[in-house]
CSV table of C-alpha atoms in Angstrom, one decimal:
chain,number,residue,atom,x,y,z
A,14,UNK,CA,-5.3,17.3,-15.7
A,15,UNK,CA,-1.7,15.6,-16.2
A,16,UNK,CA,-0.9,16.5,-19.6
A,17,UNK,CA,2.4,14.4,-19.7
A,18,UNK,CA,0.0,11.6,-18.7
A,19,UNK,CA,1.6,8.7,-21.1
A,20,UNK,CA,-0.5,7.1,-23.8
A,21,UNK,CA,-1.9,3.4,-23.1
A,22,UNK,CA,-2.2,2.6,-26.8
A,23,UNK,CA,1.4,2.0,-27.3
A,24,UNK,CA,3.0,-1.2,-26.4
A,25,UNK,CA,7.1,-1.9,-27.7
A,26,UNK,CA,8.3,-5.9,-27.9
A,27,UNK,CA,12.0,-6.0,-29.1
A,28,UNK,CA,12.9,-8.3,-30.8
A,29,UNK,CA,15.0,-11.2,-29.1
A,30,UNK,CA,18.4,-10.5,-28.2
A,31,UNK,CA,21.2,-11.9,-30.8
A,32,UNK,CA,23.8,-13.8,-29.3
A,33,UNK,CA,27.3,-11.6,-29.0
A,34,UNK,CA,29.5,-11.2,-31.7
A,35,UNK,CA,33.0,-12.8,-31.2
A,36,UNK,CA,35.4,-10.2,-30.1
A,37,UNK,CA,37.9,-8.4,-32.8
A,38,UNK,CA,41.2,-9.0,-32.3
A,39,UNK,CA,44.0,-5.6,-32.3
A,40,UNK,CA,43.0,-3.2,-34.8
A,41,UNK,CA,40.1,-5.0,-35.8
A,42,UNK,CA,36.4,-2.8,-35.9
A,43,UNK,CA,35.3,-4.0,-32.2
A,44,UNK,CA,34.3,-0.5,-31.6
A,45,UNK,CA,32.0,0.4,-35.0
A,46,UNK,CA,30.2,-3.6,-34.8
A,47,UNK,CA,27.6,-1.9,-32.9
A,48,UNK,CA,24.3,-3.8,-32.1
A,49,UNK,CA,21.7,-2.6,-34.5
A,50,UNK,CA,19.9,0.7,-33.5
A,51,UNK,CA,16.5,0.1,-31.9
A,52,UNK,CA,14.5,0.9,-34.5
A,53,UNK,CA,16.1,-1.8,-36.5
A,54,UNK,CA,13.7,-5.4,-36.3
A,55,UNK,CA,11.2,-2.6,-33.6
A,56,UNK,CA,8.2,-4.3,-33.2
A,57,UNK,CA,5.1,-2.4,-31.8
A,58,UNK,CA,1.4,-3.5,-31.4
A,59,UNK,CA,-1.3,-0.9,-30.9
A,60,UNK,CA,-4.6,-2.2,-28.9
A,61,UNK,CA,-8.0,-1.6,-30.6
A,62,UNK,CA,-11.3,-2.3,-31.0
A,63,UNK,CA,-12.8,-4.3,-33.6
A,64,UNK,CA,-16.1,-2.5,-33.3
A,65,UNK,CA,-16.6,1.3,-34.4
A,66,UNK,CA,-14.2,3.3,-33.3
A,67,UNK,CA,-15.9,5.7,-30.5
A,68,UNK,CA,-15.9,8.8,-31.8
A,69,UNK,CA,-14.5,11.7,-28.8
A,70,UNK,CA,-15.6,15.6,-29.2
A,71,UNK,CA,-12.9,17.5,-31.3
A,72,UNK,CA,-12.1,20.0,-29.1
A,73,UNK,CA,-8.4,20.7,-30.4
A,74,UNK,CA,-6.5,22.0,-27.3
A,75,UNK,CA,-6.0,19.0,-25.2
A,76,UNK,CA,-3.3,20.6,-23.2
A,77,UNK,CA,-4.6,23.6,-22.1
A,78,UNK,CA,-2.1,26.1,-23.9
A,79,UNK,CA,-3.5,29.6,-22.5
A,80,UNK,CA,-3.1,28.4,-19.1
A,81,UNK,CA,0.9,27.0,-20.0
A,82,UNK,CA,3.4,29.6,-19.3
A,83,UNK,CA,6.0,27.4,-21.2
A,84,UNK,CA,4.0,27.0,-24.1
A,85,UNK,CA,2.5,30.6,-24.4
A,86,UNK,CA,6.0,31.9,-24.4
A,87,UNK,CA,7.2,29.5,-27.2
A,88,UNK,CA,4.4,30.9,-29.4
A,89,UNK,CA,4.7,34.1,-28.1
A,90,UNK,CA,8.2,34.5,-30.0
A,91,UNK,CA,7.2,32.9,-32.8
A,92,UNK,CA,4.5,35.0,-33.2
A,93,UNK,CA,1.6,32.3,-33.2
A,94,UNK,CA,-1.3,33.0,-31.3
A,95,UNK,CA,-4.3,30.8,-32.9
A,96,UNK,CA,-3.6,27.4,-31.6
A,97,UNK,CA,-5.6,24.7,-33.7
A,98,UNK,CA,-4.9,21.5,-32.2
A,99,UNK,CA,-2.4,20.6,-28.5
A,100,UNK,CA,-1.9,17.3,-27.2
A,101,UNK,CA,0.8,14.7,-26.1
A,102,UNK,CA,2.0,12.4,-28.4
A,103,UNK,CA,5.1,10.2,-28.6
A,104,UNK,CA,7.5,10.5,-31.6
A,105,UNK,CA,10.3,8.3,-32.7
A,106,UNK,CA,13.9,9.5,-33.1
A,107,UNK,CA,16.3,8.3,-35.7
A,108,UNK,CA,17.7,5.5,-33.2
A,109,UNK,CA,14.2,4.3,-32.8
A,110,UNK,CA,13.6,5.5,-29.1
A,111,UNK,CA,10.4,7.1,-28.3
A,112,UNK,CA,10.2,10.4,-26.7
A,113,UNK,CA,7.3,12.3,-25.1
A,114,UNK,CA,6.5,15.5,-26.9
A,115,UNK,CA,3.7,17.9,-26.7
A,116,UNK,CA,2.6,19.0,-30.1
A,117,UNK,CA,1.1,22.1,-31.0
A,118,UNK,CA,-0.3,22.9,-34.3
A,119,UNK,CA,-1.1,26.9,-35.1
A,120,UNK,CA,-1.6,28.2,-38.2
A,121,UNK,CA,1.0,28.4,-39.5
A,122,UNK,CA,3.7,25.9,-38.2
A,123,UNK,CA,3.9,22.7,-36.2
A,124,UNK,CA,5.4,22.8,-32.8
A,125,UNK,CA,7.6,19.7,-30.6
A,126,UNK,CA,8.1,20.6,-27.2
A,127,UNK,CA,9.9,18.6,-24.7
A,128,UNK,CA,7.6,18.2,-21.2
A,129,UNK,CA,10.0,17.5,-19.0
A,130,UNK,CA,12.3,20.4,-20.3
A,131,UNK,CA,9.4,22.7,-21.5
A,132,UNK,CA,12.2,23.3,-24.7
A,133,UNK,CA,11.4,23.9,-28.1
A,134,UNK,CA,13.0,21.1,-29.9
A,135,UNK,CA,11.4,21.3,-33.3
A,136,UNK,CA,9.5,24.0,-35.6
A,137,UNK,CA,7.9,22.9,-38.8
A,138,UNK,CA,6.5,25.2,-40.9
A,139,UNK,CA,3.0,24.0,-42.4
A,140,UNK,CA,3.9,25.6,-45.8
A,141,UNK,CA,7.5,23.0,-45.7
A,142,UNK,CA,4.8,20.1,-45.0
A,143,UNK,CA,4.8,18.3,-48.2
A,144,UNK,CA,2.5,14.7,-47.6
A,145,UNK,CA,1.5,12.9,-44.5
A,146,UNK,CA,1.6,9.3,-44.3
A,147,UNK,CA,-0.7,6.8,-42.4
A,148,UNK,CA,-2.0,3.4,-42.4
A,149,UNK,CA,-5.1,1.8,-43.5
A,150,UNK,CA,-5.5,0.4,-40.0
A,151,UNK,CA,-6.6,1.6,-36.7
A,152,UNK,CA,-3.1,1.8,-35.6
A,153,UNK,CA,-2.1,5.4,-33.9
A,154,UNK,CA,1.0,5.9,-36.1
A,155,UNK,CA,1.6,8.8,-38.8
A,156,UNK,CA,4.7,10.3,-40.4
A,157,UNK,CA,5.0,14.4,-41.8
A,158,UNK,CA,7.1,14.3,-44.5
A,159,UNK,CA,9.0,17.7,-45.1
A,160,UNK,CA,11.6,17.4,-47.8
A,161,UNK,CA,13.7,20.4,-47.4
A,162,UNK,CA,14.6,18.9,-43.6
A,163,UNK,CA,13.8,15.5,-42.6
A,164,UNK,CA,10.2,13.8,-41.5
A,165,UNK,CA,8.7,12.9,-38.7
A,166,UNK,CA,7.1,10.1,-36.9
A,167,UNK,CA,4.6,10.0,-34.3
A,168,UNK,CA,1.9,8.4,-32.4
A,169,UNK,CA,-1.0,9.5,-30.9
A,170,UNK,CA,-4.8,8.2,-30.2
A,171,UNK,CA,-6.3,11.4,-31.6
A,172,UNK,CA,-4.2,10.8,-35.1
A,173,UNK,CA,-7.0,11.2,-37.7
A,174,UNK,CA,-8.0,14.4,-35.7
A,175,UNK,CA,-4.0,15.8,-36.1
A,176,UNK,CA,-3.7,14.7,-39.9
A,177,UNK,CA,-7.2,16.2,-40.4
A,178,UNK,CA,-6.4,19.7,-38.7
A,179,UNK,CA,-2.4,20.3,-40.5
A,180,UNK,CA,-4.9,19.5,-44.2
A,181,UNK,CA,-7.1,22.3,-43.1
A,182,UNK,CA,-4.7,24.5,-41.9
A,183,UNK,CA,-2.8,24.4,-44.9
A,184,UNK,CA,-5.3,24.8,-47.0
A,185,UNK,CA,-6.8,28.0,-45.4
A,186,UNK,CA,-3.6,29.5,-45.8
A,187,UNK,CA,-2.8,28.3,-49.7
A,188,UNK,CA,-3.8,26.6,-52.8
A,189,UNK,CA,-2.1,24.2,-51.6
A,190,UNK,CA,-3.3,20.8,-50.2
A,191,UNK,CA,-1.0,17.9,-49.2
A,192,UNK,CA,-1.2,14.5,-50.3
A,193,UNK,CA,-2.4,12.6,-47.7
A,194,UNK,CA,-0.7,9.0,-48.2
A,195,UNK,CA,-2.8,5.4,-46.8
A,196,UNK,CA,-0.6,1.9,-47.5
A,197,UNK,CA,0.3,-0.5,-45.0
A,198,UNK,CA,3.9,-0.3,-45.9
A,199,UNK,CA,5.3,3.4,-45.7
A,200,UNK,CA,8.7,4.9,-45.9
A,201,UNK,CA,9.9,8.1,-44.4
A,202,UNK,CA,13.5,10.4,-43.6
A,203,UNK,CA,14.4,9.9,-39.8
A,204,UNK,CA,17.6,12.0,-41.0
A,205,UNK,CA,19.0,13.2,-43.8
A,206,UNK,CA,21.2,9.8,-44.8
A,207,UNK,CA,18.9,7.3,-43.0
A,208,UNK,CA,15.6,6.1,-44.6
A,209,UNK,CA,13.0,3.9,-42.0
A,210,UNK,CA,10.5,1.6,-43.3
A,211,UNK,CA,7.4,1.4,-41.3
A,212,UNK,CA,4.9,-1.9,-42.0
A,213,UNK,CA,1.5,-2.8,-40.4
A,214,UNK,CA,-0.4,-6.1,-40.1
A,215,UNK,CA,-3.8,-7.0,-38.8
A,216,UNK,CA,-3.3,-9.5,-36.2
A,217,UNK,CA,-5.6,-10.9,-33.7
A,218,UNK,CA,-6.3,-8.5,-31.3
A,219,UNK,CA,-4.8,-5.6,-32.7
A,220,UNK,CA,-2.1,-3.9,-35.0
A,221,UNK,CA,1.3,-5.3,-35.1
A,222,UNK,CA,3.5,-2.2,-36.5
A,223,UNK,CA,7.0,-3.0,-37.5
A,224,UNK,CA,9.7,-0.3,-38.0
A,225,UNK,CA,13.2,-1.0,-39.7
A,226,UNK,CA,16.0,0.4,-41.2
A,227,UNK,CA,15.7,0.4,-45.0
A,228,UNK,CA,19.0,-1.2,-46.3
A,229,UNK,CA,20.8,1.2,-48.8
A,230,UNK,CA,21.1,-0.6,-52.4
């Protein structure tokens, strides 16, 4: 099985392009009038069915992590061993771009790995996991938010099964249980001075999911 295999739910349409701005004469801020980042105006519609959902068997590891030398190591020096959930997903960087990721959820911490590096690019410990967001919807999007760093958005098919395992998890392993957060209209931390907004409609056919830059009051 390809397990960089891309998702099909996923489907960007940017928005149309602005016309130029006039050029800056000497000494004038040509170089920081930037175009907007790509997240700014992003709109994304997720495919889906209008009947039932069809419900797939839960079987966690999607990936096939024993039989992943890259992975296995990873875990291996973190000292995790009792993977609960692996599977591809895409997740959103602060500029808006989506990246393919493999995510691994143990025990005791959420892992990002690259595919096409096989690096470790994030660690998130399930006790710094504070609320996960989602929508009402049957849209594939949800954001971790972890206030002592910054929070995370991603998309996946398998979504309720990923929100469902890191509120178990956590739970076996504290009192604790984290808010799990469902509005249409959602905000989360794509770094530490920039704050996204993330708002879903049901249109014909589907989910229309737009994601913008909140502007700072």
């Amino acid at each position: 099985m390809d397990r960089f295999r891309p998702l099909r739910r996923i489907q960007v349409e940017p928005e149309p392009a602005q016309p130029p701005a006039p050029a800056a004469g000497a000494g004038g801020d040509a170089a920081r009038d930037e175009s907007p980042a790509p997240a700014a105006g992003l709109l994304m519609g997720a495919k889906v069915r209008r009947r039932a959902a069809v419900y797939r068997d839960c079987k966690g590891d999607y990936i096939g992590v024993p039989n992943d030398p890259c992975l296995t190591k990873i875990l291996s020096k973190q000292g995790d061993n009792k993977v609960l959930f692996a599977d591809k997903v895409l997740k959103f960087t602060q500029s808006g771009k989506m990246k393919r990721r493999i995510l691994v959820i143990t025990d005791f911490a959420l892992y990002l790995v690259d595919p096409d590096a096989d690096i470790l690019k994030r660690r998130i410990a399930l006790a710094a996991v504070d609320k996960l967001c989602i929508s009402s919807l049957s849209d594939n999007f949800f954001a971790i938010i972890v206030p002592t760093e910054y929070d995370c958005l991603m998309a996946s098919t398998r979504k309720k099964e990923i929100v469902n395992v890191i509120v178990k998890a956590i739970k076996s392993t504290s009192e604790y249980e984290p808010e799990v957060a469902s509005s249409n209209r959602f905000e989360y931390h794509a770094a530490a001075e920039v704050t996204k907004v993330v708002e879903f409609e049901d249109v014909d056919g589907g989910i229309k999911t737009r994601i913008t830059n909140k502007e700072k009051s």
